[in-house]
């Protein structure tokens, strides 16, 4: 598989990590999940992301999961692996392992201890050294990391690190930041890198309009992101918004901090993708009222999509 580069576009689905009811890795469900994401049009997959329960896996489990997905994907799409870690030694070890196994690149989020622009830039200088030239995806998700990247800081890191090829843009609100980054590269003031957006795709039509190249995020209906981007790229912006609007109530519900991943896994299990909706402990559990909400939202979504055609 070719390495990730600045031209990457499309939909890279943040994969869940399937577990059995007892919390063990479920590799049979992992196979179905990979096939499902690809059948729905995913351009690539991202493993060991924040919504992939990466901190709950042992180092051996992380390696095992990545190898298994790479084998199942069999080079059909690029695989990005999250390697964020408290220490750079662990990051370097995991990066070497997954790149040797065939990953296309690695993703790194900043530690929450970074507070100044100089600290952020210095940290990613150290990251670049640790990952030894592997294609890098910078994850900008301040709602979780509490680290604030200004456009200037991102552009500084882009200038300093030749192997930084993609920004996973998850600031919220972040449309002005996205516009500023694209204005800089469009004017020739900065190297153009790929920008894929997150947050469950809840701002996807607007972000595509601001210059995003696609999405790197998760949702129980990944075809939403694929179809919205396809319509937008074809110039049918109204169709893109109409499709998005059909899925938005469920996407919004899935974006709740805390139970959001439980919602996603419940729907994936309901769709037959994974055998169990189990989150590894500690993890949220859905109540009967939550499930009733989800079922109502799915029924309404189904009707809206049928009406849209």
Backbone as a ProteinNet text record, in pm:
[ID]
protein_1_A
[PRIMARY]
XXXXXXXXXXXXXXXXXXXXXXXXXXXXXXXXXXXXXXXXXXXXXXXXXXXXXXXXXXXXXXXXXXXXXXXXXXXXXXXXXXXXXXXXXXXXXXXXXXXXXXXXXXXXXXXXXXXXXXXXXXXXXXXXXXXXXXXXXXXXXXXXXXXXXXXXXXXXXXXXXXXXXXXXXXXXXXXXXXXXXXXXXXXXXXXXXXXXXXXXXXXXXXXXXXXXXXXXXXXXXXXXXXXXXXXXXXXXXXXXXXXXXXXXXXXXXXXXXXXXXXXXXXXXXXXXXXXXXXXXXXXXXXXXXXXXXXXXXXXXXXXXXXXXX
[TERTIARY]
84	0	87.8	50.1	124.1	110.3	209.6	206.1	110.4	56.8	-31.9	44.1	-22.2	42.4	-57.5	-11.2	-91.1	-215.1	-224.8	-339.5	-454.2	-439	-541.4	-676.3	-781	-915.4	-1016.3	-1142	-1246.7	-1290.5	-1327.9	-1379.1	-1295.3	-1220.3	-1144.8	-1226	-1285.1	-1373.3	-1291.3	-1321.8	-1263.2	-1332.2	-1258	-1316	-1335.4	-1446.6	-1462.7	-1375.1	-1356.1	-1287.7	-1391.7	-1421.7	-1523.8	-1474.2	-1559.1	-1531.2	-1644.1	-1613.6	-1718.1	-1791.6	-1897.5	-1972.4	-1885.1	-1777.1	-1688.7	-1573.5	-1565.4	-1462.6	-1337	-1335.8	-1221	-1230.2	-1116	-1118.2	-1200.7	-1286.6	-1370.8	-1322.2	-1237	-1176.4	-1270.4	-1367.8	-1467.9	-1550.8	-1592.2	-1665.6	-1577	-1448.2	-1355	-1353.4	-1353.5	-1357.9	-1485.4	-1599.3	-1725.8	-1724.6	-1667.5	-1661.6	-1579	-1462.4	-1378.5	-1454.3	-1516	-1591.6	-1706	-1773.8	-1886.5	-1841.4	-1735.4	-1688.2	-1648.3	-1582.7	-1541	-1660.1	-1757.3	-1877.4	-1954.7	-1947.7	-2018.6	-1940.1	-1821.2	-1749.3	-1635.7	-1588.8	-1477.5	-1353.6	-1288.5	-1162.2	-1046	-1056.2	-952.2	-1011.9	-931.5	-973.6	-869.9	-916.6	-827	-851.7	-746.6	-754.2	-693.1	-734.9	-680.1	-699.8	-812.7	-849.5	-916.3	-950.6	-1013.8	-1145.6	-1219.6	-1345.2	-1323.3	-1198.6	-1165	-1121	-1139.3	-1105.3	-958.6	-873.6	-731	-667.9	-698.3	-632.6	-669.8	-777	-820.7	-754.3	-676.8	-610.8	-469.7	-425.2	-285.4	-201.4	-70.7	17.4	7.2	0.1	-10.1	-142.2	-250.3	-380.8	-381.8	-320	-313.8	-244.9	-130.2	-57	-141.7	-205.9	-286.4	-402.3	-469.1	-581.8	-536.3	-428.5	-379.9	-342	-268.2	-228	-348.8	-449.3	-567.7	-642.8	-659.6	-730	-650.3	-520.7	-438	-450.9	-454.2	-469.3	-605.5	-709.1	-843.7	-860.5	-807.5	-817.8	-735.7	-626.8	-545.1	-506.6	-470.7	-422.9	-530.6	-657.3	-765.1	-779.1	-749.5	-756	-640.8	-596.9	-492.1	-544.7	-458.3	-492.1	-404.3	-465.9	-395.6	-412.1	-307.6	-311.7	-280.9	-366.5	-338.6	-229.1	-125.3	-12.3	11.2	-83.9	-68.8	-38	55.2	96.4	153.6	149	206.6	355.6	425.8	569.1	607.7	715.4	758.7	818.6	872.7	929.4	821.1	708.4	597.1	543	536.8	490.5	582.9	712.8	809.4	800.1	784.7	777.3	654.2	538.4	415.5	421.1	478.9	491.2	575.4	690.7	775.6	699.9	626.2	556.2	448.5	362.4	250.5	296.1	400.7	450.7	516.6	586.9	645.4	535.9	421.9	311.8	234.4	253.5	187.9	93.2	94.2	10.4	55.7	-36.8	-6.2	43.3	18.5	60.4	13.1	51.5	14.1	-47	-131	-198.2	-157.1	-129.6	-85.6	-164.9	-228.4	-293.9	-199.5	-210.5	-119.8	-160.1	-65	-99.8	-162.9	-248.3	-323.9	-236.2	-111.2	-21.8	28.9	13.3	66.1	-22.4	41.2	-37.7	3.8	129.5	173.1	200.9	203.4	233.3	371.1	468.9	604.2	607.1	530.6	525.2	465.3	360.5	295.9	392.3	457.6	552.1	667.4	720.7	830.5	790.8	668.5	622.8	618.9	565.9	556.5	693	788.2	926.4	975.4	944.7	985.9	909.4	783	703.6	766.1	803.3	862.6	987.8	1067.4	1187.9	1151.8	1049.1	1011.4	955.5	877.9	814	901.1	1017.5	1121.4	1071.8	999.3	962.2	834.3	766.5	638.3	539.2	452.3	350.8	267.9	251.4	191	57.6	-40.5	-169.4	-174	-191.8	-203.9	-351.2	-382.5	-521.4	-544.9	-630.4	-664.9	-806	-815.1	-944.6	-948.7	-954.9	-941.9	-1053	-1171.1	-1277.8	-1239.1	-1149	-1101.8	-963.3	-871.2	-732.1	-708.6	-796.4	-780.7	-661.2	-611.1	-498.5	-551.4	-519.7	-572.2	-465.9	-493.3	-407.3	-462.8	-384.5	-423.4	-383.2	-443	-396.9	-248	-195.8	-53.3	33.3	-5.9	71.8	67.1	-49.9	-60.8	27.3	23	104.5	254	290.9	430.8	475.8	390.5	425.2	432.2	340.1	343	475.1	520.6	645.9	766.6	763.5	879.2	887.5	771.9	769.4	724.3	819.2	784.8	695.6	699.5	617.8	477.8	443.8	306.3	223.3	136.2	63.3	-85.6	-135.8	-280.4	-313.1	-416.9	-475.2	-610.1	-628.1	-761.1	-824.6	-910.9	-965.1	-1092.9	-1084.6	-1201.9	-1228.9	-1181	-1213.8	-1362.1	-1419.6	-1564.7	-1592.1	-1624.4	-1642	-1506.5	-1503.1	-1376	-1380.8	-1494.8	-1505.2	-1410.6	-1396.2	-1306.6	-1161.6	-1123.3	-988.2	-965.2	-1062.6	-1050.2	-1034.1	-1112.6	-1101.2	-963.6	-911.9	-781.6	-670.3	-677.4	-574.6	-578.4	-697.2	-708.2	-669.2	-701.3	-661.6	-510.2	-441.4	-294.8	-234.3	-284.7	-227.8	-270.5	-393.3	-440	-359.3	-313.8	-235.6	-86.7	-48.3	92.4	176.6	113	188.2	222.2	165.8	189.9	174.4	240.3	224.2	83.1	20.4	-114.8	-108.5	-177.7	-188.4	-335	-356.5	-492.6	-557.1	-684.7	-761.8	-886.8	-895.4	-1015.4	-1077.1	-1208.6	-1278.1	-1337.9	-1362.8	-1413.8	-1548	-1561.2	-1684.3	-1807.3	-1788.8	-1903.5	-1964.4	-1895.4	-1947	-2060.7	-2081	-2199.3	-2190.1	-2074.6	-2061.9	-2010.3	-2024.6	-1959.1	-1993.4	-2119.2	-2145.7	-2077.4	-2082.3	-2018.4	-1866.5	-1811.4	-1665.4	-1617.3	-1694.5	-1659.8	-1661.3	-1756.9	-1764.5	-1648.1	-1584.6	-1468.9	-1335.8	-1339.9	-1217	-1167.2	-1244.8	-1203.8	-1201.1	-1110	-1095.4	-1180.6	-1250.5	-1332.6	-1342.3	-1367.2	-1388.8	-1301.8	-1256	-1194.2	-1263.9	-1368.7	-1450.6	-1535	-1612	-1698	-1843.9	-1928	-2072.7	-2127.4	-2236.4	-2293	-2344.7	-2362.1	-2400.5	-2292.8	-2178.8	-2069.5	-2106.2	-2207.6	-2251.7	-2300.8	-2342.5	-2381.7	-2266.8	-2149.5	-2034.1	-1990.3	-1993.4	-1954.6	-2048.9	-2178.7	-2276.4	-2281.4	-2266.2	-2265.3	-2144.5	-2028.3	-1909.4	-1920.8	-1973.3	-1987.6	-2078.9	-2190.8	-2281.6	-2217.8	-2148.4	-2084.7	-1976.7	-1894.9	-1787.4	-1842.2	-1959.1	-2022.7	-2089.7	-2087.7	-2148.1	-2293.6	-2349.7	-2490.2	-2496.2	-2472.9	-2461.6	-2595	-2705.3	-2836.3	-2863.4	-2828.7	-2845.6	-2759.1	-2637.6	-2550.6	-2614.5	-2671.6	-2736.2	-2861.7	-2938.8	-3060.2	-3027.5	-2925	-2882.6	-2835.7	-2752.9	-2700.6	-2813.7	-2910.9	-3022.5	-3098.9	-3104.9	-3177.6	-3111.2	-2980	-2904.8	-2874.6	-2890.2	-2841.4	-2897	-3027.1	-3073.7	-3001.7	-2977.1	-2905.1	-2757.4	-2697.8	-2557.5	-2539.2	-2632.6	-2626.3	-2636.8	-2727.2	-2746	-2620.1	-2555.6	-2434.2	-2315.8	-2323.7	-2212.3	-2213.8	-2304.3	-2307.4	-2177.3	-2115.3	-1998.5	-2040.2	-1963.7	-1996.2	-2063.7	-2195.4	-2264.8	-2253.2	-2186.1	-2183.6	-2132.1	-2022.2	-1967.5	-2060.3	-2127	-2224	-2338	-2379.3	-2483.1	-2432.4	-2311.7	-2255.4	-2246.5	-2195.8	-2181.7	-2318	-2414.4	-2548.7	-2604.1	-2589.2	-2643.7	-2565.5	-2433.7	-2354.6	-2393.1	-2418.3	-2465	-2603.6	-2689.1	-2823.6	-2818.4	-2717.9	-2702.6	-2630.8	-2592.8	-2528.8	-2380.5	-2320	-2178.3	-2091.9	-2125.7	-2052.6	-2149.3	-2097	-2183.7	-2232	-2151	-2183.6	-2158.2	-2244	-2226.8	-2140.8	-2073.4	-1996.2	-1884.8	-1875	-1758.7	-1672.3	-1541.9	-1453.7	-1459.3	-1460.9	-1472.6	-1347.9	-1364.4	-1492.1	-1556.7	-1687	-1758.4	-1905.4	-1969	-2109	-2198.6	-2314.4	-2416.7	-2545.2	-2619	-2742.3	-2859.8	-2948.3	-3070.1	-3179.2	-3288.9	-3402.7	-3454.6	-3450.5	-3495.9	-3402.4	-3271	-3175.2	-3205.2	-3226.8	-3252.2	-3381.3	-3482	-3607.2	-3584.4	-3502	-3468.1	-3401.5	-3304	-3228.1	-3319.5	-3405.1	-3495.5	-3589.5	-3635.9	-3722.4	-3646	-3523.4	-3442.7	-3412.3	-3383.2	-3355.8	-3479.5	-3596.5	-3720.2	-3748.1	-3729.7	-3751.8	-3648.6	-3524.4	-3419.2	-3451.6	-3498.1	-3533.1	-3643.1	-3744.1	-3853.9	-3804.9	-3720.3	-3670.9	-3586.8	-3505.1	-3422.4	-3507.6	-3612.3	-3702.4	-3773.7	-3813.8	-3879.5	-3783.2	-3656.4	-3557.3	-3522.3	-3516.9	-3490.9	-3343.9
-119.7	0	125.2	221	346.2	423.9	504.5	587.4	704.7	750.6	866.3	989.9	1076.5	1201.2	1316.1	1432.8	1555.2	1555.2	1461.5	1458.8	1372.5	1315.3	1225.6	1297.3	1226	1282.7	1170.5	1207.1	1107.2	1091.2	968.8	940	829.6	865	769.8	744.7	627.5	599.2	565.2	633.8	597.3	469.2	359.7	229.8	211.6	149.9	107	-16.1	-51.8	-176.9	-274.9	-380.9	-476.2	-563.3	-579.1	-668	-769.6	-881.7	-976.7	-924.3	-994.8	-953.7	-952	-1029.7	-1034.4	-934.6	-858.6	-756.5	-800.1	-920.2	-965.6	-912.2	-898.7	-858.4	-957.9	-906.2	-989.7	-973.7	-1063.6	-1050.4	-1093.7	-1180.2	-1213.4	-1088.4	-1016.5	-891.4	-788.2	-790.2	-697.8	-721.1	-845	-875	-820.1	-844.2	-792.3	-640.4	-579.6	-433.9	-377.2	-434.4	-387.5	-400.6	-515.5	-536.5	-436.5	-411.5	-317.5	-177.2	-128.7	6.1	19.6	-81	-72.9	-82.1	-166	-176.2	-44.4	30.1	158.3	272.1	242.2	342.3	412.3	359.8	424.2	428.8	544	562.2	503.7	506.5	455.9	427.7	371.8	343.6	399.7	439.3	485.6	402.1	342.2	254.5	322.4	275	320.7	470.5	521.4	659.7	671.1	793.8	815.5	740.4	727.9	653.4	505.6	464	323.7	258.9	330.1	280	239.8	311.9	278	272.3	366.3	359.7	235.7	166.3	48.1	-80.4	-70.4	-187.9	-201.1	-323.4	-344.8	-321.3	-308.4	-289.3	-408	-528.1	-647.2	-648.8	-610.3	-606	-503.2	-389.6	-286.5	-340.3	-404.8	-463	-568.4	-652.3	-761.8	-707.4	-605.7	-547.6	-485.7	-408.6	-343.4	-446.6	-548.4	-652.1	-721.2	-745.8	-816.1	-730.9	-603.5	-515.4	-499.9	-483.7	-472.9	-598	-713.4	-837.3	-844.4	-803.3	-808.5	-707	-587.4	-484.8	-522.4	-592.4	-648.1	-544.7	-425.2	-324	-250.5	-279	-214	-65.9	-29.9	110.4	137.1	262.4	295.4	289.7	249.4	239.5	335.2	427.4	518.9	466.6	476.2	424.2	535.9	549.6	643.7	590.4	670.8	627.1	723	807.7	900.5	822.9	874.7	806.7	909.5	881	975.4	997.6	894.5	905.9	882.6	945.9	933.7	797	729	596.4	498.5	500.6	413.4	449.7	579.9	625.6	575.8	587.5	543.9	393.8	316.5	170.9	129.2	187.2	151.2	196.6	313.8	362.2	266.8	227.7	133.8	5.4	-42.9	-169.6	-159.8	-57.3	-52	-15.1	67.3	100.2	-22.1	-100.8	-224.7	-322.4	-317.6	-407.8	-364.5	-237.8	-192.4	-75.4	-6.1	113.2	222.2	311.5	419.4	544.8	555.6	672.8	661.6	758.1	756.1	890.9	886.5	1007.1	1032.9	1160.3	1197.4	1318.1	1302.6	1413.4	1467.2	1594.9	1652.3	1614.7	1606.8	1587.1	1713.9	1696.3	1810.2	1909.5	1874.1	1962.5	2081	2076.9	2184.9	2307.7	2422.5	2544.1	2659.1	2668.6	2780.8	2733.7	2830.2	2797.2	2732.6	2785.8	2730	2585.7	2556.8	2420.1	2325.1	2370.3	2285.7	2256.9	2362.3	2344.7	2253.8	2276.5	2194.7	2048.9	2026.2	1888.6	1815.8	1880.3	1812.2	1798.2	1883.9	1858.9	1725.4	1702	1576.9	1457.4	1478.2	1371.6	1330.9	1430.3	1401.3	1316.8	1347.1	1267.9	1125.7	1113.5	982.6	890.9	946.3	860.9	844.2	908.1	882.3	891.1	1000	1025	959.8	884.8	826.3	937.5	920.8	1022.7	1051.4	1180.4	1222.4	1291.6	1252.4	1321.2	1391.8	1522.8	1600.8	1606.4	1560.4	1563.6	1687.2	1774	1899.1	1883.8	1842.4	1812.5	1875.3	2009.4	2076.7	2046.7	2004.5	1971.5	1854.9	1770.1	1656.6	1680.5	1730.5	1745.3	1869.9	1970.3	2099.2	2177.7	2141.7	2212.1	2292.4	2422.3	2511.5	2539.1	2495.7	2523.2	2643.9	2748.6	2858.3	2822.3	2885.5	2861.6	2887.5	2990.8	3023.2	2907.9	2846.6	2735.3	2615.9	2585.9	2473.7	2498.7	2619.7	2650.7	2645.5	2682.4	2673	2527.4	2439.8	2297.7	2239.3	2280.1	2235	2272.8	2394.6	2441.8	2365.2	2330.3	2267.3	2116.5	2052.5	1907.1	1863.1	1817	1774.8	1652.2	1572.1	1450.2	1473.7	1598.2	1629.6	1643.3	1547.5	1543.5	1567.7	1560	1574	1636.9	1719.5	1772.4	1705.7	1645	1597.3	1710	1782.8	1908.6	1881.6	1903.3	1878	1991.9	2109.7	2224	2256.1	2314.8	2340.5	2460.5	2576.9	2606.5	2615.3	2570.5	2565.3	2605.1	2656.9	2691.8	2805.6	2903.9	3015.4	2967	2874.5	2818.7	2745.9	2666.3	2593.1	2689.2	2794.3	2894.4	2960.7	2991	3057.1	2966.8	2838.5	2744.7	2730.3	2719.3	2705.7	2836.3	2949.6	3076.7	3087.3	3040.4	3047.7	2961.5	2838.6	2752.1	2796.6	2844.6	2892.1	3012.4	3094.8	3213.3	3183.2	3058.6	3021.5	3055.2	3089.7	3123.5	3001.2	2886.6	2764.7	2643.8	2537.4	2410.7	2358.6	2311.9	2258.6	2115	2088.2	1951.8	1909.2	1781.3	1730.1	1774	1810.4	1839.8	1753.1	1662.2	1581.1	1620	1623	1677.7	1566	1599.1	1501.3	1538.4	1518.2	1551.3	1480.3	1354.7	1278.9	1332.9	1426.7	1483.3	1582.1	1633.5	1716.9	1855.2	1892.3	2016	1987.8	1864.5	1821.7	1906.1	1937.9	2017.1	2153.2	2219	2350.5	2338.4	2234.4	2216	2183.5	2105.7	2081.2	2211.7	2298	2427.9	2519	2494.8	2575.6	2516.8	2404.3	2350.5	2220.5	2157.1	2026.4	1924.6	1829.8	1725.8	1603.1	1603.8	1490.6	1481.5	1360	1339.3	1225.7	1239	1129.3	1124.5	1045.3	1040.6	914.7	893.9	777.7	815.9	724.3	737.2	598.4	562.4	429.7	410.6	520.7	516.1	587.2	523	589.8	628.5	565.4	601.7	745.3	801.6	941.8	1028.7	1008.9	1092.4	1069.2	943.2	910	975.4	963.2	1016	1168.4	1227.4	1374	1429.2	1370.2	1418.8	1396.1	1281.3	1252.1	1355	1386.6	1484.8	1622.8	1658.5	1790.6	1803	1698.6	1700	1709.5	1649.8	1654	1787.8	1877.6	2008.8	2016.7	1907.4	1905.2	1934.7	2060	2099.7	2084.9	2116.4	2101.2	1954.8	1865.5	1722.9	1681.1	1732.9	1701.9	1744.5	1863.5	1912.5	1832.2	1795.1	1717.2	1581.1	1516.1	1388	1405.8	1505.8	1532.1	1556.7	1636.4	1668.6	1543.6	1442.9	1320.9	1244.9	1251.6	1178.4	1261.4	1392.2	1480.7	1451.4	1423.5	1397.9	1283.2	1173.4	1061.5	1095	1164.9	1204.4	1293.5	1383.7	1472.1	1390.3	1293.1	1210.5	1129.7	1082.5	1002.6	1086.6	1217.8	1304.8	1344.9	1290.2	1324	1279.4	1368.2	1325.9	1219	1112.5	1004.8	887.3	896.4	780.9	768.9	862.7	863.3	734.6	680.6	557.8	439.6	439.9	334.2	337.9	457.6	471.6	414.1	451	403.9	251.9	194.5	49.4	-20.3	37.6	-20.6	-28.8	79.9	81.6	-12.7	-16.6	-110.1	-254.6	-285.6	-420.2	-444.5	-345.3	-356.7	-381.1	-323.6	-340.8	-470.7	-548.1	-676.1	-668.3	-552.8	-533.6	-596.7	-575.1	-633	-716.6	-818.3	-910.7	-852.4	-766.9	-712.7	-563	-491.1	-346.7	-311.3	-408.8	-390.3	-287.5	-197.5	-111.6	-172.9	-167.8	-217.5	-119.6	-171.7	-88.4	-3.2	120.5	184.6	238.4	225.1	272.5	292.9	379	410.8	294.4	286.3	188.4	263.3	212.9	277.5	229.5	320.8	285.9	247.3	195.3	163.3	289.1	401.2	527.2	570.5	550.4	582.3	500.4	371.7	283.5	321.1	359.4	404.4	529.3	621.4	741.4	702.1	612.6	572.5	506.3	417.5	348.5	447.2	546	647.5	728.3	763.8	840.9	760.9	632.1	548.5	536.5	518.9	506.8	634.9	748.7	875.9	896.9	860.1	871.8	786.4	664.5	574.6	634.5	690.6	753	871.6	952.8	1071.2	1032.2	930	886.5	827.3	755	700.5	812.7	915.3	1030	1103.4	1111.7	1183.8	1104.9	974.4	889.8	881.6
0	0	0	-86.3	-93.7	36.3	64.9	184.5	165.6	276.2	276.6	231.1	152.8	112.2	112.9	70.3	79.2	-9.9	-103.8	-194.7	-142.4	-25	29.1	37.3	-1	3.4	21.3	36.1	50.7	194.4	231.4	365	427.8	531.2	611	738.4	747.8	860.2	984.1	1093.5	1221.5	1267.1	1270.6	1300.7	1450.7	1488.2	1626.4	1648.2	1772.3	1804.8	1857.3	1782.2	1827.4	1942.3	2043.4	2155.9	2168.4	2230	2266	2389	2429.2	2548.1	2673.1	2671.3	2788	2779.3	2669.7	2657.4	2585.6	2527.2	2448.9	2306.2	2239.2	2099.1	2018.3	1931	1845.4	1701.6	1658.8	1526.5	1414.5	1444.1	1342.2	1309	1412.7	1389.1	1321.9	1354.6	1290	1139.5	1096.5	953.4	889.3	953.7	898.9	894.6	997.6	1003.5	888.7	862.5	752.3	621.1	598.8	474.7	462.9	572.5	574.1	537.9	601.6	572.5	425.7	372.2	232.4	137.8	171.1	88.4	85.9	193.1	199.9	135.6	81.9	4.3	73.8	187.3	257.6	169.1	168.2	95.9	173.6	305.2	393.2	530.2	619.3	755.8	851.4	968.2	1074.5	1197.9	1250.3	1366.7	1488.2	1605.6	1733.5	1752.8	1705	1731.4	1867.5	1903.6	2033.8	2046.3	1935	1937.8	1905.6	1895.7	1878.6	2008.5	2121.8	2254.8	2266.2	2193.8	2192	2331.4	2422.9	2554.5	2635.6	2595	2669.4	2620.4	2512.6	2457.9	2514.5	2529.6	2563.1	2436.7	2454.8	2339.3	2244.1	2299.7	2214.9	2139.2	2205	2138.5	2026.1	2049.4	1945.8	1821.3	1841.6	1728.4	1657.5	1735.8	1679.6	1597.2	1649.5	1577.2	1445.7	1450.7	1328.5	1224.5	1264.3	1169.1	1107.8	1190.9	1141.1	1039.1	1068.9	975.1	845.8	857.8	737.5	650.7	714	637.7	570.5	641.7	584.6	472.2	491.2	387.2	265.1	285.8	177.3	71.8	120.4	27.8	-49.6	-21.1	-97.7	-63.9	59.2	100.9	196.5	208.2	306.1	449.1	539.3	681.7	759.8	832.2	921.9	1064.3	1143.2	1280.5	1379.8	1479.1	1587.2	1677	1697.6	1781.2	1897.9	1927.3	2039.5	2166.7	2245.6	2367.7	2463.5	2594.2	2690.5	2670	2622.5	2601.9	2457.7	2415.8	2276.6	2246.3	2345.4	2321.5	2279.2	2349.4	2312.6	2174.3	2145.7	2014.8	1904.1	1927.6	1827.2	1803.3	1910.4	1897.2	1818.8	1851.8	1781	1635.4	1611.3	1473.5	1389.7	1442.1	1367	1336.2	1435.1	1418.2	1311	1319	1224.7	1084.4	1074.1	940.6	877.8	957.1	905.4	861.6	930.9	897.4	773.1	731.3	609.5	623.8	737.3	752.1	656.2	620	526.7	596.2	725.9	801.5	944.5	1027.4	1168.5	1207.7	1309.3	1358.5	1502.2	1532.8	1667.1	1715.3	1830	1899	2005.7	2039.5	2139.3	2281.3	2373.2	2514.1	2570.8	2668.3	2722.9	2798.6	2823.2	2899	2817.6	2685.3	2601.2	2614.5	2639.1	2659.7	2567.4	2530.5	2448.3	2306	2215.4	2075.5	2062.6	2134.9	2127.7	2178.4	2282.7	2333.6	2230.2	2160.6	2060.2	1945.1	1895.1	1783.9	1827.1	1946.7	1995.6	2011.8	2056.6	2073.7	1939.7	1836.7	1707.9	1640.6	1674.3	1631.8	1690.3	1817.9	1881	1824.4	1793	1730.9	1597.9	1517.5	1386.7	1401.1	1502.5	1526.3	1569.6	1653.9	1707	1599.3	1506.1	1405.6	1281.1	1280.5	1180.4	1036.3	1006.4	868.4	820.4	905.9	865.5	834.6	735.1	706.5	830.8	860.4	986	962.8	1042	1050.4	1184.7	1182.8	1305.7	1344.1	1463.3	1509.7	1594.5	1545.5	1613.1	1669.7	1795.7	1858.4	1997	2003.4	2132.6	2231.5	2183.9	2277.7	2368.1	2320.5	2399.3	2456.5	2374.2	2419.2	2503.4	2489.2	2556.4	2504.5	2388.1	2326.5	2207.7	2206.6	2104.5	1997.7	1875	1760.9	1685.1	1671.5	1583.8	1440.4	1341.8	1205	1188.2	1254.7	1244.3	1293.6	1404.9	1459.8	1365.5	1312	1218.1	1096.5	1043.6	925.6	958.8	1080	1121.8	1124	1178	1183.6	1042.4	955.8	815.9	749.9	777.3	717.8	771.9	899.5	962.6	934.1	917.1	907.2	768.5	688	551.3	550.1	657.3	659.7	715.8	752.4	791.7	664.2	639.9	513	529.1	653	671.5	805.8	806.4	929.4	949.7	1067.4	1106.4	1186	1118.2	1169.1	1247.4	1379.9	1463.6	1560.2	1528.6	1614.1	1596.5	1702.5	1700.2	1789.8	1734.7	1591.9	1520.6	1397.1	1327.4	1182	1135.5	993.7	956.9	1044.7	1015.5	1008.7	1095	1091.3	959.8	917.4	792	674.6	672.6	566	566	684.8	694.1	642.1	675.4	628.4	476.8	421.5	276.9	205.3	263.8	202.9	195.5	298.4	300.3	190.5	175.2	71.3	-67.7	-82	-213	-261	-165.8	-201.1	-215.4	-195.2	-207.8	-87.4	24.6	145.1	228.7	192.4	269.7	178.3	215.9	144.8	167.6	60.8	74.7	124.9	235	285.9	279.7	292.8	299.5	430.9	424	545	541.9	637.3	656.3	790	794.7	911.5	996.5	1122.8	1218.3	1276.1	1407.5	1480.7	1426.5	1383	1335.1	1208.3	1143	1019.1	1036.5	1158.1	1181.4	1116.6	1062.5	985.9	844.3	799.8	676.9	554.4	524.7	402.9	405.6	521.4	531.9	522.3	582.6	578.5	437.4	363.6	224	144.9	175.8	109.8	143.4	257.8	299.2	251.8	180.9	125	183.2	271	322.4	209.2	220.2	118.4	147.1	257.3	294.9	445.1	493.8	636.4	687.9	811.7	885.4	1019.4	1024.6	1144.9	1141.1	1245.4	1251.3	1259.3	1216.7	1227.5	1196	1258.6	1236.8	1094	1022	881.1	799.9	778.6	707.3	565.3	508.9	373.5	367.3	482.1	482.1	436	496.6	462.1	318.8	275.6	139	38.8	61.8	-33.8	-33.6	84.7	91.6	16.7	40	-30.6	-180.8	-220.6	-363.3	-431.1	-367.7	-425.4	-428.9	-321.7	-315.2	-421.5	-437.3	-535.7	-678	-699.8	-831.2	-859.1	-761.1	-779.6	-739.8	-688.1	-646.6	-497.2	-464	-323.4	-250.8	-317.3	-253.2	-219.7	-310.9	-283.9	-164.1	-156.7	-44.3	87.5	89	211.6	243.2	142.4	166.6	226.7	173	229.7	373.5	393.8	527.7	626.5	585.9	675.4	718.1	630.7	663.4	778.1	784.7	886.2	1010.2	1001.2	1106.6	1245.4	1263.1	1400.4	1468.3	1396.4	1456.6	1475.2	1378.5	1392	1514	1534.2	1652	1780.3	1782.4	1901.1	1930.8	1825.4	1842	1888.3	1870.8	1909	2056.1	2134.5	2276.1	2344.9	2420.6	2498.4	2599.3	2606.5	2699.8	2631.5	2608.1	2549.5	2397.9	2332.7	2186.8	2125	2179.3	2122.6	2148.3	2262.5	2290.1	2188.9	2150.5	2047.7	1915.5	1876.8	1749.6	1746.8	1855.1	1859	1862.3	1928.2	1929.2	1787.3	1712.6	1576.4	1486.1	1500.8	1419.8	1449.7	1576.2	1609.8	1551.3	1558.1	1501.2	1351	1284.4	1139.9	1104.9	1204.6	1181.7	1152.9	1177.8	1148.1	1255	1380.2	1492.1	1574.7	1640.5	1713.9	1845.7	1906	2037.5	2039.9	2109.5	2124.6	2245.2	2302.2	2425.1	2409.1	2505.2	2522	2631.3	2612.6	2718.8	2835.8	2956.9	3075.7	3095.3	3145	3173.7	3047.1	3039.5	2921.7	2953.3	2876.9	2900	2860.4	2924.2	2889.2	2855.4	2757.8	2715.4	2802.1	2832.6	2904.6	2805.4	2855.9	2770	2701.3	2770.7	2710.8	2598.4	2617.7	2511.3	2386.3	2406.2	2292.2	2221.6	2296.9	2235	2150.4	2201.5	2123.2	1992	2000.5	1881.5	1780.1	1824.7	1732.2	1663.3	1736.9	1676.1	1570.9	1602.7	1508.3	1382.1	1397.4	1280.6	1193	1255.5	1177.9	1099.8	1162.8	1094.3	983.3	1010.1	909.3	787.5	811.4	701.2	613.2	677.6	600.6	518.8	577.9	507.6	386.1	402.2	290.4	178.1	214.9	113.1	38	110.5	45.1	-46.5	-5	-85.3	-210.1	-201.2	-317.6	-355.1
[MASK]
+++++++++++++++++++++++++++++++++++++++++++++++++++++++++++++++++++++++++++++++++++++++++++++++++++++++++++++++++++++++++++++++++++++++++++++++++++++++++++++++++++++++++++++++++++++++++++++++++++++++++++++++++++++++++++++++++++++++++++++++++++++++++++++++++++++++++++++++++++++++++++++++++++++++++++++++++++++

